[in-house]
Phi, psi and omega in degrees: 000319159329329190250355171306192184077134208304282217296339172288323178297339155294323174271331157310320187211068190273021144257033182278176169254142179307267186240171166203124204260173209271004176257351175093021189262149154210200187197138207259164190289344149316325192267297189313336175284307193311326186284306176323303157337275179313313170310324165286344171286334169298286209302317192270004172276324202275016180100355169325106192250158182290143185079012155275180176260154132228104179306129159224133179228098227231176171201147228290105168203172181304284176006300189272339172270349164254028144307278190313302187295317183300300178308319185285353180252006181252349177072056160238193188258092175265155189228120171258147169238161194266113154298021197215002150330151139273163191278343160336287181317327201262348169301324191279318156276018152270339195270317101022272197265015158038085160270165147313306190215160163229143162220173207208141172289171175303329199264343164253019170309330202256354153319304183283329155307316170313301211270357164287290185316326192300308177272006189037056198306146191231003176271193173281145201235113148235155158231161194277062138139188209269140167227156171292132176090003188219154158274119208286103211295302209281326212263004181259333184303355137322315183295336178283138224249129157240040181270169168265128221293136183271180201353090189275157199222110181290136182268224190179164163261157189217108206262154171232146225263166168289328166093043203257329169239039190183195169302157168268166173235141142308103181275104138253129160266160180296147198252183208274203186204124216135183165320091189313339190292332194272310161313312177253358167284309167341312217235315175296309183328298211259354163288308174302309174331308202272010185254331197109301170004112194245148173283174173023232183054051168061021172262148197239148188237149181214105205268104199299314198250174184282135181302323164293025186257138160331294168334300183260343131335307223269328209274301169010287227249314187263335164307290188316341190251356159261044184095353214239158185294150133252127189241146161262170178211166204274319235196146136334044210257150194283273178304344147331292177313316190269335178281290176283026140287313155298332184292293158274042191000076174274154227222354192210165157147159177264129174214173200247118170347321164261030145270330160294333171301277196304337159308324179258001161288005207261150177274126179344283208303325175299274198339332171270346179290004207255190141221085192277039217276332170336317219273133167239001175189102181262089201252157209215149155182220194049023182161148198276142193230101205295142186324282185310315177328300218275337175277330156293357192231063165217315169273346171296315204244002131112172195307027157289008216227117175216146191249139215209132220208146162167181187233153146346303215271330176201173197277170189217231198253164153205157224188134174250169191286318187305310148277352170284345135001283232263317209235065192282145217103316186286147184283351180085181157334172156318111186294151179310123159123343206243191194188122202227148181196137155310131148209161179287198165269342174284348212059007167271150167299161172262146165313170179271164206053330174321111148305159184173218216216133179232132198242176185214136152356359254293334145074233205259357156268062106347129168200169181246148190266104169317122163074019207198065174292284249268304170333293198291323181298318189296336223249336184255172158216128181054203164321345210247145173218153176212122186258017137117085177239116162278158173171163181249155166259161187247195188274347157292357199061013168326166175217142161230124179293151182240331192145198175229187184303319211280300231284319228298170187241138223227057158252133178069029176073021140313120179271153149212144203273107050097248170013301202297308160342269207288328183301316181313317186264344144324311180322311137001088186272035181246315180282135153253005210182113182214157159210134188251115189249203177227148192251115178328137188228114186287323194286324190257352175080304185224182178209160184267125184221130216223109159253123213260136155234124181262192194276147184313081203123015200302184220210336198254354175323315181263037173184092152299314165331312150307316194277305159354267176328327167281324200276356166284323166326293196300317180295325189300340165263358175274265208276167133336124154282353145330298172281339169292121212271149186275309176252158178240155181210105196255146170213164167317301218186117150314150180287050209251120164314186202286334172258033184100306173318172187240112179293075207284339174296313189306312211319295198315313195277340162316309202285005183258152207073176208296339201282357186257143184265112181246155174269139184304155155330290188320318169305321194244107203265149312162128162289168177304114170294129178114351181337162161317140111273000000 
């Protein structure tokens, strides 16, 4: 572990490759240290001290991962923001984590610029080359030493919640403390390890999604300090995607369950044109990913496929394909280190299987919601934080996620789970896309309601009512006739952030108007009132 970490691996072997950027460009890990340097040195110019901020609203380039790095040896804070904000948002988080400094690609300048006047930001404005309001970041690193950074410090990310039913909070934790080379070989050993992840050996990560999600920053960022190449891509193509898996015999990556979808939407004949044999740890997480999905691209790219459930706020479960095999559906065990538990509200467990609230450890990631004490006091009992996920343990400590608090769908004093729903209709080969809220019901308190983006060219695009009707078919052998949702609501496109996830609030304003299709009473049979919940 001792020869991990980016910067020793830099000097050891500063002409291996780094990155290779969404234009084919690339920079040996020598260059890439030499831009990390000079950034921190930029950054401590502008006052920068250990325990600031520094805001970024960045897009997937070499820049922004020697950004991440120049923080993590300087002992600041970085804060990635979701390019795909309004600027109201991203005003409220400038405001929020009060930085030193921001900086922005070129192609967000003017976002972040809005949302600076908005917040009437008073600090230093750079972008990664010249915008109207910024200083031009990559044309100042000259004036700056790309010798190695003096009293180094290791930093940390201070990541913001989506924010889907409230204000996002900042999880900050304290940050750690030693030799960042050592710190952060520790922290790759044990985030990659537990995926099977081997260092160096020629591994190339190939990063699908936006560098502002915590996830694909962090593996990103931490493949550099265990050896491995990154390559980026601006945007999400399916086939694309399978080219440069072959091309750059990428060997990692991260993806979101409807990217694993759209990859197998692709017709059998594209998908063979391709090889991905390359690939050895096909890792997944942010969102519940429906059986089959997850059992064709097991049998395509072969037992690479791990799976991984945890939060901003503490580590969670991971699973190989081989158990999830054994146990499909469940997100899997206690990550090394972690710790998962069902509870009441009293802090005792609940029995396996007992649906419940699932907390997680926070162990030596101990953090605070910035600025929100009643937030960090709600969320825990004892050591355990829950960020409102229902799910069950079997008697192996397995975990199967159910929805969250916000989700359940309530009728007739019935729970019924979202999740279970949409994995069903995922199955489907006309959908490409769902999400399942809940719909005012007078008689019934809530009702199950279901919004489709069906798949391209679908044959059901032009008669919902139809599609509606297959898609009542299909269910009724899946499900409860209960759980088959009373209204359909079909659209272009769902409503999903940069990471993927399903903005699930938006959902609700969907379902109004003549354009959504509800099933008569009669059709649609009802749990009983007063049911078990």
């Amino acid at each position: 572990m001792s020869a991990l970490g980016f910067w020793r691996l830099a000097a050891r072997e500063p002409d291996a490759l780094a990155t290779v950027d969404p234009d084919g460009s690339t920079r040996t890990r020598g260059e890439l240290l030499a831009m990390a340097n000079r950034t921190a040195r930029l950054l401590r110019a502008q006052g920068l001290r250990r325990g600031d901020r520094v805001l970024g609203v960045v897009s997937n380039e070499s820049p922004t991962l020697a950004l991440v790095l120049a923080c993590q040896q300087a002992g600041a804070y970085y804060v990635p923001v979701n390019t795909q904000l309004a600027p109201a948002e991203v005003a409220y988080i400038v405001q929020d984590a009060a930085p030193v400094v921001v900086v922005t690609s070129v192609q967000h300048a003017a976002l972040l610029h809005d949302a600076c006047e908005a917040a009437d930001f008073p600090g230093a404005r750079f972008a990664f080359g010249e915008a109207d309001g910024f200083r031009d970041l990559l044309g100042e690193l000259a004036e700056h030493s790309a010798e190695p950074l003096e009293n180094r410090s290791p930093g940390a990310s201070m990541g913001y919640t989506s924010g889907t039913t409230g204000r996002p909070k900042g999880v900050l934790r304290h940050l750690p403390e030693g030799d960042p080379d050592d710190v952060f070989a520790a922290a790759a050993q044990w985030q990659l390890g537990m995926f099977g992840i081997v260092p160096e050996e020629g591994g190339v990560h190939l990063v699908t999604s936006p560098l502002s999600h915590t996830a694909v920053s962090g593996l990103a960022v931490t493949s550099l300090h265990f050896g491995h190449a990154v390559v980026l891509t601006t945007r999400f193509d399916p086939e694309e995607t399978l080219r440069v898996i072959e091309s750059q015999q990428v060997t990692t990556t991260h993806m979101v369950p409807t990217q694993l979808h759209r990859l197998l939407r692709l017709p059998q004949e594209v998908r063979e044109r391709y090889d991905v044999s390359s690939m050895r740890n096909l890792v997944h997480g942010a969102g519940p990913c429906p059986e089959q999905v997850k059992r064709d691209v097991i049998d395509w790219f072969g037992p690479v496929v791990w799976e991984y459930y945890g939060a901003t706020e503490a580590a969670g479960t991971v699973i190989s394909s081989h158990e999830w095999l054994e146990r499909p559906g469940s997100v899997g065990r206690a990550q090394p280190g972690a710790e998962v538990r069902i509870l009441r509200a009293d802090g005792s467990d609940l029995e396996p299987d007992s649906p419940g609230l699932v907390f997680l450890r926070m162990g030596a990631h101990a953090f605070e919601y910035r600025g929100d004490a009643d937030k960090t006091r709600g969320s825990r009992i004892g050591d355990f934080v829950t960020v409102g996920d229902l799910g069950q343990l079997d008697a192996d400590g397995y975990l199967y996620l159910l929805g969250r608090t916000a989700e359940v769908i309530v009728s007739g004093g019935v729970n019924v789970y979202p999740a279970e729903i949409e994995s069903a209709l995922l199955e489907h080969p006309e959908v490409s896309d769902v999400g399942v809220v809940a719909a005012e019901d007078h008689e019934w308190g809530e009702a199950v309601a279901a919004v489709v983006q069906l798949s391209e060219g679908s044959p059901l695009a032009d008669d919902p009512a139809a599609a509606a009707a297959v898609l009542v078919e299909h269910l009724r052998e899946r499900v409860a006739r209960f759980k088959v949702p009373r209204v359909f609501r079909f659209v272009d496109e769902l409503p999903r952030g940069a990471n993927g996830k399903l903005r699930k609030h938006l959902l609700p304003s969907l379902l109004e108007g003549e354009t959504a299709v509800r099933r008569t009473r009669e059709d649609a049979a009802s749990p009983s009132p007063g049911g078990t919940r």
